[in-house]
Amino acid sequence: MGRYFLHRMSLMAPTLIAISALIFLVIQLPPGDYLSNQVAELRAQGEEANLDKIAFMRSEFGFDRPLIERYGVWIGVWPGANGFSGFLQGNWGWSFEYNKPVREVLGDSLALTVLLNFATVLVIYLIAFPIGILSAAWQYSLADYGFTFLGYIGLATPNFLLSLILLYYANLWFGLSIGGLMAPEYIDAAWSWGKARSVLEHLVIPVLVIGGGGAAAMIRRLRANLLDELQKPYVTTALAKGLTPFRVLLKYPLRMALNPFIADIGDLLPQMVSGSVIVSVVLNLPTIGPVLLQALRSQDHYLAGFILLFAALLTVIGMAVSDLLLALLDPRIRLSGRPAA
Amino acid sequence: MNDGAPDPLPHFVSHAPYDTGRDISLTASAAPQWRLVLQKLRRRRMAYVSGLFLLLVYASLPFSEIIAPYALEDRNADYLFAPPQAVHLFHEGEFAGPFVYAYKGVANLNLFRWDYVIDHNRIQPLRFFCSGAEYEFWGRWKADFHLVCPDRNGVLHLLGTDRLGRDMLSRVIYGTRISLSIGLIGISISFVLALLIGGMAGYFGGLIDSLALRLIEIIRAMPELPLWMALSAALPVNWSPLAVYAGLTAILGLLDWPGLARAVRAKLMVLREEDFATAAILMGAGPGRLIGRHLLPNFMSHLIASATLSIPSMILGETALSFLGLGLRPPVTSWGVLLVEAQNIAAISSYPWIMLPMAPVILVVLAFNFFGDGLRDAADPYR
């Protein structure tokens, strides 16, 4: 297992390097940058005093250096104006718009993003597992048809539209706003049970909205896999030997059908992170989503770059975890990397 | 057998002459593959109906100007945020043809909004194949022919109007043209890329294969939407709306190919080891001919089915980006651009009909899912 772990981790490094380079390229793409926009604005106002400060910032952030050097400084493998100071040294960059380090701008929103996505994964499992088994064990039953139909709707309704609809009906029927992270009276209050409860209540809708599509996809996969397994002769043998159908189901076919259950999370994660970004914008949740949107609009490119990298990191780590869990579950995968003895 | 001699067993025997040609035409050996696929598809009711629906919608795209009762930017300042009108057939128990009741805005000074009062005495019959609001067909020829028009002095807002008094139905119909064409053009770009990259990786193997695989892994590990957002934010602000449309389509297409490319690669790797592939090589076929003529046709129908299933993600991508204000910009009108208005919770609670552009999005995505699923099952007609 230790060997597989090392192998999997060593795969992650080149992926992350490539992704960070890609992201750096993308955020440098727009013509102009925040500082030159600022200069143009100041010139238009006839103000020259601040130009010195901006010229200082330009050299401070290495805007006059070639692209590859700036990337190196950003990552922390090339000395910048203040020596080595990049991600590897724990410096996440500077937000021009807020005039603060990125770390301070983001603050709690990173933790909330992780919490939201983690909760979504849990909810997907909690929903998909029983329903998938149910609709495979009682194939073509009323429940099966009902869940299949719901699943189609769930897959087809884009999550940001769903959250808009929910926003509207929550307002219409209950007169409450489901947007935001907590009820308005708690916003400046100290942490208490009431505040924590309010936060949890406000997370229910976003988690369901983001996880709905993923759960539907997973139910379909689990059902199909379980149905394949249930037709195999060993099930008949087990039944003939006198095991109860329920015990047979849990003991053999379910275990065989579990693999994709773990593996799929790796495929679903990018979708979920995407979903959490746009749903947060609609529901006004203080995750990285709204900050990213604003940063992209104002070309605050270190802030945008860090958020993109964080989102990518979240999926890459999630995929690695799902692979490791899979290896823990299934010795065939764990041992396949090894040379034949 | 059944010529005159009584049938000893009481079962039904058809006396119609047996037509050998009919059955042969249906067997795999005689009918072309697309007919077998179509035949199998027809048996899946939902997929078939969805396919017909999509065909109809796409066929209507060139004629948006004629189908919409108003032109895209027609404003009527007397009907701001007017609610949808219902089409009636009977007026006071008498058949009066399809018509709508006239309605009029009354300023509500308590809530600072317009309330609309329906006048049940004034009927405004719909006109069909009529001349109405003037428009430029395909932006070129001036015309005023419509499928359906409001009464000469009346209005017709079947889905209500927006903030500026523009007809929602007409705008949704114009939006369909943009939203659906983005899906189609985007998938063509991604399809070609997938064939090229997946084909090379699968056929040549080795270094090219591992490079392509790495690239696929990296693109798949990136959450789609944030990357789309960053790329479309990078489109220069001074580009014309049409250039932004082209740029956005390219972005959606350029990031969508990895899934398809993986499928192409996997299939090619299996097929190139088959005997018929070896035979073709021995007879002097180059890589291009071998792949295009001998290997690809084996799984083209599967590829088309998978491609169909990824069109909705492009349509949704455009909708999401425009909704966030990073995608298309007015005057180019897509469903996402229309939904920008629905971001305001105060507006949608007073005027819920501005959320209606959501309906075609969901319908089309659902139809693509049903159709793609059916197509995937029907893609292998020999099973």
XYZ file of C-alpha atoms in Angstrom:
724
model
C 0.000 0.000 0.000
C 2.841 2.378 0.888
C 4.332 1.786 -2.516
C 1.088 2.523 -4.305
C 0.684 5.646 -2.198
C 4.122 6.931 -3.278
C 3.430 6.042 -6.894
C 0.124 7.914 -6.870
C 1.632 10.946 -5.135
C 4.505 11.132 -7.614
C 1.927 11.270 -10.422
C 0.336 14.319 -8.836
C 3.406 16.547 -8.964
C 3.782 16.873 -12.765
C 0.022 17.335 -13.111
C 0.066 20.172 -10.606
C 3.062 21.832 -12.274
C 1.380 21.639 -15.677
C -1.878 22.983 -14.269
C -0.176 25.880 -12.517
C 1.633 26.813 -15.742
C -1.632 26.613 -17.662
C -3.382 28.813 -15.106
C -0.557 31.340 -15.131
C -0.799 31.562 -18.914
C -4.571 31.991 -18.774
C -4.513 34.792 -16.225
C -1.823 36.616 -18.227
C -3.875 36.341 -21.414
C -6.043 39.466 -21.188
C -4.378 42.452 -22.805
C -3.253 44.941 -20.171
C -3.226 44.336 -16.443
C -4.672 45.854 -13.321
C -1.778 48.270 -12.834
C -1.743 49.642 -16.387
C -5.524 50.118 -16.202
C -4.894 52.011 -12.995
C -2.248 54.175 -14.670
C -4.617 55.005 -17.524
C -7.282 55.972 -15.023
C -4.933 58.180 -13.015
C -3.641 59.871 -16.182
C -7.205 60.554 -17.257
C -7.768 62.308 -13.948
C -4.611 64.337 -14.486
C -3.032 62.861 -11.407
C 0.688 62.091 -11.582
C 1.612 61.745 -7.911
C 0.585 58.116 -7.596
C 2.349 57.049 -10.753
C 5.602 56.623 -8.856
C 3.932 54.252 -6.476
C 2.571 52.231 -9.362
C 5.953 52.154 -11.073
C 7.348 50.829 -7.809
C 4.683 48.167 -7.704
C 5.400 47.183 -11.289
C 8.983 46.353 -10.467
C 7.986 44.876 -7.106
C 5.737 42.386 -8.848
C 8.125 41.893 -11.726
C 5.785 43.129 -14.446
C 8.864 44.172 -16.411
C 10.336 40.656 -16.455
C 9.734 37.947 -19.065
C 6.757 35.639 -18.623
C 8.691 32.556 -17.588
C 10.525 34.442 -14.843
C 7.280 35.840 -13.487
C 5.863 32.328 -13.386
C 8.939 31.191 -11.480
C 8.561 34.028 -8.988
C 4.862 33.235 -8.576
C 5.577 29.598 -7.821
C 8.627 30.397 -5.690
C 11.464 28.799 -7.644
C 12.934 32.062 -8.959
C 14.110 34.993 -6.846
C 11.739 37.962 -7.084
C 12.174 41.500 -5.767
C 12.175 40.145 -2.204
C 14.089 36.937 -2.783
C 12.258 33.632 -3.053
C 8.693 34.357 -2.173
C 6.005 32.311 -3.919
C 3.626 29.454 -3.204
C 6.428 27.206 -2.048
C 7.316 29.778 0.596
C 3.679 30.236 1.585
C 3.152 33.582 -0.142
C -0.093 33.430 -2.108
C 0.357 36.723 -3.902
C -1.062 40.203 -3.730
C -4.566 41.370 -4.552
C -4.368 44.725 -6.351
C -8.024 45.472 -5.982
C -8.239 44.990 -2.243
C -4.650 46.142 -1.702
C -4.163 43.226 0.653
C -2.388 39.877 0.476
C -4.521 37.196 -1.197
C -4.449 35.194 2.023
C -6.257 37.964 3.881
C -8.753 38.587 1.108
C -9.810 34.960 0.975
C -9.733 34.215 4.683
C -12.579 31.928 5.694
C -13.907 31.443 2.193
C -11.340 28.723 1.472
C -12.421 26.690 4.484
C -16.063 27.187 3.572
C -15.395 26.024 0.002
C -13.744 22.850 1.252
C -16.567 22.299 3.745
C -19.216 22.816 1.059
C -17.596 20.376 -1.351
C -16.912 17.803 1.347
C -20.512 17.999 2.535
C -21.660 17.594 -1.061
C -19.603 14.416 -1.497
C -21.076 13.009 1.718
C -24.611 13.865 0.658
C -24.075 12.295 -2.773
C -23.034 9.052 -1.064
C -25.888 9.203 1.430
C -28.460 9.725 -1.319
C -27.031 7.507 -4.028
C -26.186 4.436 -1.957
C -29.631 3.430 -0.650
C -31.483 4.570 -3.758
C -29.091 2.799 -6.120
C -29.458 -0.479 -4.224
C -33.204 -0.048 -3.963
C -33.735 0.510 -7.659
C -31.482 -2.390 -8.630
C -32.960 -4.864 -6.140
C -36.513 -3.963 -7.149
C -35.923 -3.305 -10.812
C -38.927 -1.956 -12.754
C -40.810 -1.279 -9.543
C -42.690 1.958 -9.048
C -39.846 3.307 -6.897
C -37.325 2.412 -9.592
C -39.266 4.289 -12.275
C -39.833 7.219 -9.961
C -36.151 7.587 -9.110
C -35.080 7.087 -12.728
C -37.390 9.883 -13.811
C -36.228 12.147 -10.988
C -32.667 11.346 -11.975
C -33.231 12.469 -15.557
C -34.700 15.729 -14.348
C -31.842 16.130 -11.885
C -29.263 15.586 -14.614
C -30.935 17.964 -17.028
C -31.644 20.879 -14.715
C -28.566 23.057 -14.523
C -27.740 23.708 -10.878
C -27.634 27.493 -11.082
C -31.109 27.566 -12.613
C -32.332 25.164 -9.941
C -30.982 27.447 -7.235
C -32.737 30.410 -8.866
C -36.015 28.500 -8.847
C -35.547 27.500 -5.212
C -34.663 31.081 -4.326
C -37.928 32.210 -5.898
C -40.155 29.601 -4.283
C -38.577 29.910 -0.833
C -39.349 33.588 -1.073
C -42.873 32.986 -2.383
C -43.983 30.197 -0.035
C -42.076 30.797 3.163
C -41.162 34.419 2.734
C -37.576 33.623 3.650
C -34.344 34.250 1.905
C -32.272 31.108 1.452
C -29.360 33.079 0.100
C -26.336 34.005 2.160
C -24.479 31.916 4.663
C -26.526 32.697 7.771
C -29.535 34.623 8.950
C -28.808 38.380 8.911
C -28.957 38.746 12.708
C -25.931 36.452 13.138
C -23.619 38.145 10.646
C -21.630 40.151 13.168
C -22.420 37.999 16.179
C -19.849 35.796 17.896
C -19.945 32.062 17.201
C -22.686 30.325 19.126
C -24.929 27.284 18.693
C -27.583 29.447 17.135
C -25.160 30.808 14.585
C -23.780 27.374 13.745
C -27.315 26.082 13.269
C -28.180 28.960 11.031
C -25.090 28.285 8.903
C -25.985 24.598 8.600
C -29.556 25.452 7.632
C -28.300 27.741 4.929
C -25.966 25.048 3.599
C -28.708 22.459 3.050
C -30.075 23.939 -0.175
C -26.697 24.601 -1.846
C -25.452 21.118 -0.979
C -28.580 19.516 -2.434
C -28.459 21.716 -5.523
C -24.790 21.058 -6.223
C -24.933 17.362 -5.368
C -28.233 16.550 -7.086
C -26.834 16.007 -10.556
C -23.875 14.004 -9.257
C -26.115 11.825 -7.113
C -28.351 11.134 -10.115
C -25.359 10.062 -12.204
C -24.077 7.859 -9.410
C -27.442 6.190 -8.859
C -27.520 5.267 -12.528
C -24.029 3.783 -12.400
C -24.632 1.833 -9.188
C -27.934 0.476 -10.468
C -26.427 -0.666 -13.771
C -23.425 -2.300 -12.069
C -25.518 -4.044 -9.461
C -27.916 -5.338 -12.101
C -24.979 -6.823 -14.028
C -23.709 -8.565 -10.909
C -27.124 -9.847 -9.857
C -27.387 -11.879 -13.078
C -24.197 -13.800 -12.455
C -24.278 -17.499 -11.518
C -22.664 -17.041 -8.123
C -25.770 -15.226 -6.955
C -27.890 -18.201 -7.954
C -25.464 -20.511 -6.177
C -25.619 -18.477 -2.993
C -29.405 -18.425 -3.124
C -29.503 -22.174 -3.769
C -27.364 -22.735 -0.726
C -30.057 -21.083 1.333
C -28.806 -17.572 2.024
C -31.546 -14.988 2.354
C -31.782 -12.682 -0.681
C -30.968 -9.673 1.467
C -27.803 -11.275 2.824
C -26.727 -12.403 -0.635
C -27.193 -8.891 -1.985
C -25.094 -7.261 0.707
C -22.444 -9.955 0.914
C -21.403 -10.443 -2.720
C -22.827 -8.352 -5.585
C -22.808 -5.112 -3.635
C -19.105 -5.456 -2.911
C -18.387 -6.063 -6.556
C -20.439 -3.032 -7.526
C -18.745 -0.757 -5.020
C -15.624 0.044 -7.063
C -17.139 2.580 -9.432
C -18.881 4.069 -6.423
C -15.527 5.215 -5.080
C -13.905 5.817 -8.455
C -16.724 8.021 -9.753
C -16.124 10.662 -7.128
C -12.873 11.494 -8.916
C -14.839 12.204 -12.098
C -17.584 14.066 -10.269
C -15.289 16.390 -8.334
C -14.474 18.852 -11.141
C -18.207 19.110 -11.813
C -18.909 19.746 -8.159
C -16.282 22.429 -7.785
C -17.663 24.092 -10.929
C -21.149 23.797 -9.491
C -20.159 25.262 -6.147
C -18.637 28.295 -7.883
C -21.754 29.278 -9.812
C -24.273 28.244 -7.145
C -22.364 30.361 -4.623
C -22.699 33.345 -6.941
C -26.458 32.843 -7.274
C -27.094 32.071 -3.607
C -24.613 34.668 -2.401
C -22.461 32.248 -0.411
C -19.081 33.597 0.683
C -17.034 30.834 -0.982
C -14.318 31.412 -3.552
C -16.927 31.598 -6.349
C -18.053 35.245 -6.046
C -14.471 36.374 -5.305
C -13.240 34.631 -8.473
C -15.925 36.284 -10.582
C -15.043 39.723 -9.256
C -11.299 39.118 -9.598
C -11.706 38.037 -13.226
C -13.813 41.085 -14.008
C -11.309 43.526 -12.562
C -8.211 41.662 -13.862
C -6.943 41.201 -10.330
C -4.866 38.415 -11.733
C -2.906 37.072 -8.758
C -6.136 36.709 -6.807
C -7.866 34.996 -9.759
C -4.817 32.813 -10.346
C -4.672 31.636 -6.771
C -8.375 30.781 -6.720
C -8.106 28.837 -9.968
C -5.116 26.978 -8.597
C -6.965 26.254 -5.376
C -9.951 24.868 -7.267
C -7.636 22.672 -9.339
C -5.791 21.527 -6.222
C -9.087 20.594 -4.617
C -10.002 18.335 -7.544
C -6.530 16.846 -7.959
C -6.331 15.955 -4.270
C -9.889 14.654 -4.318
C -9.088 12.427 -7.292
C -5.964 11.124 -5.565
C -7.931 10.362 -2.403
C -10.554 8.486 -4.382
C -7.794 6.482 -6.115
C -6.176 5.657 -2.782
C -9.489 4.566 -1.275
C -10.050 2.401 -4.306
C -6.627 0.800 -3.828
C -7.433 0.182 -0.177
C -10.674 -1.493 -1.225
C -9.375 -3.544 -4.120
C -6.028 -5.379 -4.009
C -6.007 -5.811 -7.803
C -5.500 -2.074 -8.220
C -3.036 -1.826 -5.357
C -0.800 -4.511 -6.797
C -1.046 -3.712 -10.492
C 1.683 -1.080 -10.314
C 4.197 -3.654 -9.100
C 6.442 -5.587 -11.444
C 5.492 -9.265 -11.647
C 7.488 -11.304 -9.143
C -48.478 -26.521 -46.855
C -51.563 -24.438 -46.472
C -52.890 -24.834 -49.997
C -56.284 -26.313 -49.374
C -55.337 -28.919 -46.795
C -57.135 -28.238 -43.500
C -54.903 -27.096 -40.726
C -54.835 -29.803 -38.054
C -54.064 -27.382 -35.251
C -56.267 -24.383 -34.508
C -53.726 -21.626 -35.028
C -53.603 -18.601 -37.269
C -51.955 -18.940 -40.621
C -51.617 -15.931 -42.856
C -52.600 -16.618 -46.446
C -50.973 -13.458 -47.743
C -48.255 -14.173 -50.276
C -44.863 -14.307 -48.640
C -42.577 -11.494 -49.754
C -39.013 -12.682 -49.369
C -37.627 -9.272 -50.277
C -39.125 -7.605 -47.229
C -37.355 -9.670 -44.635
C -34.061 -9.664 -46.464
C -34.076 -5.898 -46.637
C -34.307 -5.785 -42.856
C -31.413 -8.097 -42.136
C -28.036 -6.769 -41.311
C -26.475 -7.882 -44.549
C -28.675 -5.851 -46.850
C -29.732 -2.603 -45.160
C -27.293 0.241 -44.673
C -26.279 0.793 -41.089
C -27.949 4.158 -40.639
C -31.294 2.595 -41.495
C -30.838 -0.114 -38.901
C -29.884 2.497 -36.318
C -32.917 4.572 -37.202
C -35.132 1.530 -36.957
C -33.818 0.653 -33.536
C -34.077 4.254 -32.418
C -37.708 4.389 -33.464
C -38.537 1.673 -30.973
C -37.326 3.849 -28.095
C -40.266 6.197 -27.897
C -38.733 8.901 -25.677
C -35.498 9.082 -27.649
C -37.345 9.217 -30.963
C -39.727 11.956 -29.848
C -36.812 13.936 -28.377
C -34.900 13.560 -31.622
C -37.849 14.843 -33.649
C -38.258 17.756 -31.245
C -34.594 18.716 -31.605
C -34.782 18.386 -35.381
C -37.786 20.690 -35.428
C -36.116 23.276 -33.195
C -32.905 23.257 -35.223
C -34.864 23.455 -38.474
C -36.581 26.581 -37.149
C -33.305 28.406 -36.467
C -32.979 30.058 -39.903
C -36.526 31.411 -39.614
C -36.426 32.956 -36.128
C -37.362 36.378 -37.521
C -40.528 34.993 -39.086
C -41.604 32.875 -36.112
C -41.125 35.624 -33.537
C -44.108 37.993 -33.408
C -41.864 41.017 -32.741
C -38.364 42.013 -33.748
C -35.525 41.505 -31.269
C -35.176 45.074 -30.052
C -38.773 46.295 -30.432
C -39.699 48.237 -27.326
C -43.115 49.246 -26.198
C -42.840 51.808 -23.420
C -46.523 51.345 -22.507
C -45.957 47.723 -21.591
C -43.040 47.503 -19.166
C -42.921 44.208 -17.246
C -46.280 43.210 -18.679
C -47.356 39.695 -17.587
C -47.950 36.840 -20.065
C -51.261 36.857 -21.903
C -53.427 33.767 -22.289
C -54.789 32.741 -25.701
C -58.538 32.206 -25.648
C -60.853 30.605 -28.192
C -64.314 31.457 -26.856
C -65.625 34.908 -26.007
C -68.784 34.836 -23.857
C -69.574 31.326 -24.977
C -69.088 32.031 -28.652
C -66.238 30.819 -30.772
C -64.132 33.805 -31.756
C -60.980 32.158 -33.060
C -57.716 32.449 -31.183
C -57.542 35.839 -29.498
C -56.183 37.623 -26.438
C -57.932 40.123 -24.209
C -56.544 43.634 -24.296
C -54.751 44.780 -21.166
C -53.372 48.024 -19.926
C -50.793 49.142 -17.417
C -51.905 51.083 -14.342
C -49.268 52.706 -12.192
C -49.343 51.326 -8.667
C -47.947 54.184 -6.644
C -47.819 52.224 -3.389
C -45.441 49.559 -4.649
C -43.932 51.606 -7.467
C -44.716 49.069 -10.112
C -47.077 48.560 -13.006
C -50.234 46.544 -12.465
C -51.938 45.278 -15.575
C -55.715 45.271 -15.866
C -57.313 42.923 -18.368
C -60.204 44.395 -20.339
C -62.567 41.448 -20.867
C -64.694 43.387 -23.364
C -61.993 44.061 -25.905
C -60.809 41.060 -27.800
C -57.734 41.225 -29.990
C -57.743 38.337 -32.489
C -54.400 36.914 -33.536
C -53.472 37.245 -37.175
C -51.629 34.505 -38.995
C -49.236 34.765 -41.965
C -49.426 38.472 -41.624
C -47.362 41.588 -41.925
C -46.366 43.056 -38.593
C -43.248 44.458 -36.962
C -40.494 45.250 -39.413
C -37.192 43.386 -39.181
C -34.105 42.657 -41.229
C -34.095 39.037 -42.316
C -30.636 37.617 -41.539
C -29.590 41.207 -40.948
C -29.891 41.880 -44.681
C -33.322 42.167 -46.199
C -36.055 44.342 -44.775
C -39.289 42.423 -44.328
C -42.378 42.364 -42.136
C -43.798 38.897 -42.694
C -44.579 36.903 -39.534
C -46.159 33.572 -38.696
C -48.365 35.220 -36.109
C -48.929 38.898 -35.325
C -50.881 40.873 -32.744
C -54.116 42.631 -33.668
C -53.540 45.846 -35.630
C -53.871 48.105 -32.610
C -53.209 45.496 -29.963
C -50.304 43.698 -28.396
C -49.358 40.047 -28.123
C -47.038 39.096 -25.263
C -47.490 35.363 -24.692
C -44.539 35.244 -22.288
C -44.843 38.806 -21.014
C -42.351 41.601 -21.498
C -39.123 42.618 -19.806
C -37.827 45.750 -18.098
C -37.766 47.729 -21.348
C -41.074 46.433 -22.678
C -39.537 43.958 -25.113
C -41.523 40.832 -25.950
C -40.046 37.858 -24.043
C -41.304 35.218 -26.492
C -39.621 36.926 -29.426
C -36.404 37.319 -27.473
C -36.436 33.661 -26.419
C -36.924 32.658 -30.070
C -34.014 34.842 -31.178
C -31.965 33.496 -28.247
C -32.588 29.934 -29.413
C -30.669 30.670 -32.588
C -27.566 31.764 -30.673
C -27.683 29.221 -27.852
C -28.261 26.189 -30.062
C -25.789 27.156 -32.757
C -23.069 27.521 -30.114
C -23.683 23.932 -29.063
C -23.464 22.679 -32.630
C -20.369 24.646 -33.678
C -18.630 23.923 -30.380
C -19.187 20.202 -30.694
C -17.846 20.242 -34.263
C -14.595 21.805 -33.064
C -14.309 19.350 -30.195
C -15.204 16.403 -32.467
C -12.461 17.201 -34.979
C -9.906 17.713 -32.209
C -10.917 14.461 -30.529
C -10.571 12.529 -33.793
C -7.165 14.046 -34.513
C -5.611 13.759 -31.062
C -7.320 10.544 -29.986
C -6.652 9.020 -33.397
C -2.951 9.816 -33.333
C -2.585 8.643 -29.750
C -4.399 5.393 -30.356
C -2.793 4.590 -33.686
C 0.832 5.537 -33.140
C 1.022 4.790 -29.405
C 4.351 5.323 -27.680
C 5.472 8.857 -26.956
C 2.583 10.562 -28.746
C 0.158 8.424 -26.778
C 1.626 9.235 -23.384
C 1.835 12.948 -24.224
C -1.800 12.987 -25.307
C -2.842 11.036 -22.219
C -1.067 13.513 -19.931
C -2.754 16.431 -21.674
C -6.145 14.743 -21.325
C -5.528 14.087 -17.625
C -4.557 17.707 -16.994
C -7.545 19.194 -18.778
C -9.921 16.789 -17.075
C -8.516 17.623 -13.639
C -9.331 21.316 -14.077
C -12.814 22.262 -12.929
C -14.483 23.256 -16.195
C -16.408 26.331 -15.220
C -13.640 28.328 -13.482
C -11.373 27.707 -16.486
C -14.114 28.757 -18.901
C -14.687 31.834 -16.776
C -11.008 32.770 -16.834
C -10.707 32.243 -20.584
C -13.821 34.175 -21.482
C -12.778 36.981 -19.144
C -9.605 37.064 -21.247
C -11.553 37.899 -24.418
C -10.695 41.547 -25.117
C -13.375 44.003 -24.079
C -13.160 45.913 -27.338
C -14.089 42.909 -29.471
C -17.359 43.164 -31.345
C -20.198 41.018 -29.966
C -19.882 38.734 -32.991
C -16.170 38.184 -32.326
C -16.997 37.393 -28.703
C -19.521 34.842 -29.955
C -16.839 33.183 -32.075
C -14.321 33.327 -29.240
C -16.710 31.820 -26.728
C -17.632 29.000 -29.094
C -13.954 28.262 -29.612
C -13.308 28.213 -25.854
C -16.175 25.780 -25.239
C -15.029 23.553 -28.103
C -11.330 23.634 -27.271
C -11.821 22.354 -23.737
C -14.409 19.680 -24.404
C -12.479 17.161 -26.511
C -10.676 15.071 -23.835
C -13.606 12.776 -23.069
C -14.232 11.960 -26.724
C -10.520 11.674 -27.497
C -10.169 9.038 -24.800
C -12.964 7.001 -26.365
C -11.380 7.279 -29.844
C -7.993 6.236 -28.490
C -9.309 3.210 -26.614
C -11.274 1.928 -29.613
C -8.428 2.476 -32.054
C -5.970 0.609 -29.847
C -8.186 -2.461 -29.922
C -9.102 -2.255 -33.594
C -5.632 -1.726 -35.012
C -4.698 -5.219 -33.791
C -7.545 -6.836 -35.754
C -6.793 -8.973 -38.773
C -8.625 -6.723 -41.193
C -6.391 -3.847 -40.162
C -3.275 -5.914 -40.809
C -4.719 -6.948 -44.173
C -5.304 -3.311 -45.112
C -1.744 -2.379 -44.158
C -0.336 -5.275 -46.175
C -2.329 -4.081 -49.174
C -0.580 -0.740 -48.870
C -3.001 1.483 -46.948
C -1.342 4.463 -45.215
C -2.294 5.531 -41.677
C -4.793 8.115 -42.941
C -6.644 5.671 -45.131
C -6.504 2.891 -42.568
C -7.952 5.055 -39.823
C -10.463 6.924 -41.951
C -11.649 4.104 -44.159
C -11.239 0.934 -42.125
C -11.127 1.726 -38.419
C -13.284 4.816 -37.814
C -16.483 3.566 -39.466
C -16.489 0.759 -36.903
C -17.327 3.072 -34.073
C -18.494 6.271 -35.747
C -22.061 5.758 -34.533
C -20.820 5.426 -30.943
C -18.803 8.595 -31.319
C -21.750 10.517 -32.675
C -23.853 9.291 -29.769
C -21.236 10.432 -27.230
C -20.891 13.758 -29.006
C -24.668 14.220 -28.842
C -24.493 13.664 -25.103
C -21.900 16.416 -24.690
C -23.792 19.104 -26.631
C -25.940 19.992 -23.585
C -22.860 20.730 -21.492
C -21.829 23.322 -24.099
C -25.254 24.910 -24.195
C -25.223 25.033 -20.403
C -21.687 26.414 -20.418
C -22.683 29.298 -22.633
C -25.792 29.916 -20.542
C -23.799 29.904 -17.309
C -21.073 32.211 -18.639
C -23.514 34.708 -20.117
C -25.550 34.526 -16.927
C -22.430 35.479 -14.957
C -21.779 38.350 -17.341
C -18.585 36.845 -18.748
C -20.053 35.380 -21.923
C -22.083 36.937 -24.687
C -23.077 40.564 -24.473
C -26.110 42.361 -25.826
C -27.088 42.974 -28.607
C -26.222 39.297 -29.180
C -29.068 37.585 -27.354
C -28.858 34.061 -25.987
C -30.817 32.321 -23.249
C -28.038 33.104 -20.812
C -28.117 36.804 -21.722
C -31.881 36.805 -21.118
C -31.427 35.134 -17.739
C -29.103 37.912 -16.553
C -32.284 39.850 -15.794
C -33.438 37.039 -13.532
C -30.472 37.421 -11.176
C -32.272 40.046 -9.202
C -34.404 38.380 -6.519
C -36.550 41.492 -6.125
C -37.322 41.458 -9.853
C -38.190 37.764 -10.037
C -40.479 37.910 -7.042
C -42.480 40.740 -8.641
C -42.204 39.617 -12.258
C -41.640 35.830 -12.209
C -42.035 35.509 -15.993
C -38.553 36.870 -16.572
C -37.350 33.455 -15.388
C -39.103 31.816 -18.357
C -36.000 31.587 -20.620
C -35.087 28.779 -18.239
C -37.785 26.558 -19.711
C -36.225 26.141 -23.180
C -32.816 25.497 -21.599
C -34.171 22.644 -19.501
C -36.321 21.254 -22.339
C -33.483 21.191 -24.860
C -30.990 19.707 -22.406
C -33.493 17.024 -21.394
C -34.215 16.237 -25.055
C -30.503 15.954 -25.852
C -30.050 13.578 -22.906
C -32.930 11.313 -23.944
C -31.903 11.391 -27.591
C -28.229 10.763 -26.845
C -29.038 7.852 -24.520
C -31.301 6.287 -27.120
C -28.751 6.833 -29.862
C -26.050 5.202 -27.783
C -28.166 2.102 -27.310
C -29.169 2.051 -30.966
C -25.633 2.735 -32.206
C -24.830 -0.949 -32.363
C -27.679 -2.359 -34.439
C -26.161 -5.812 -34.795
C -26.608 -6.696 -31.148
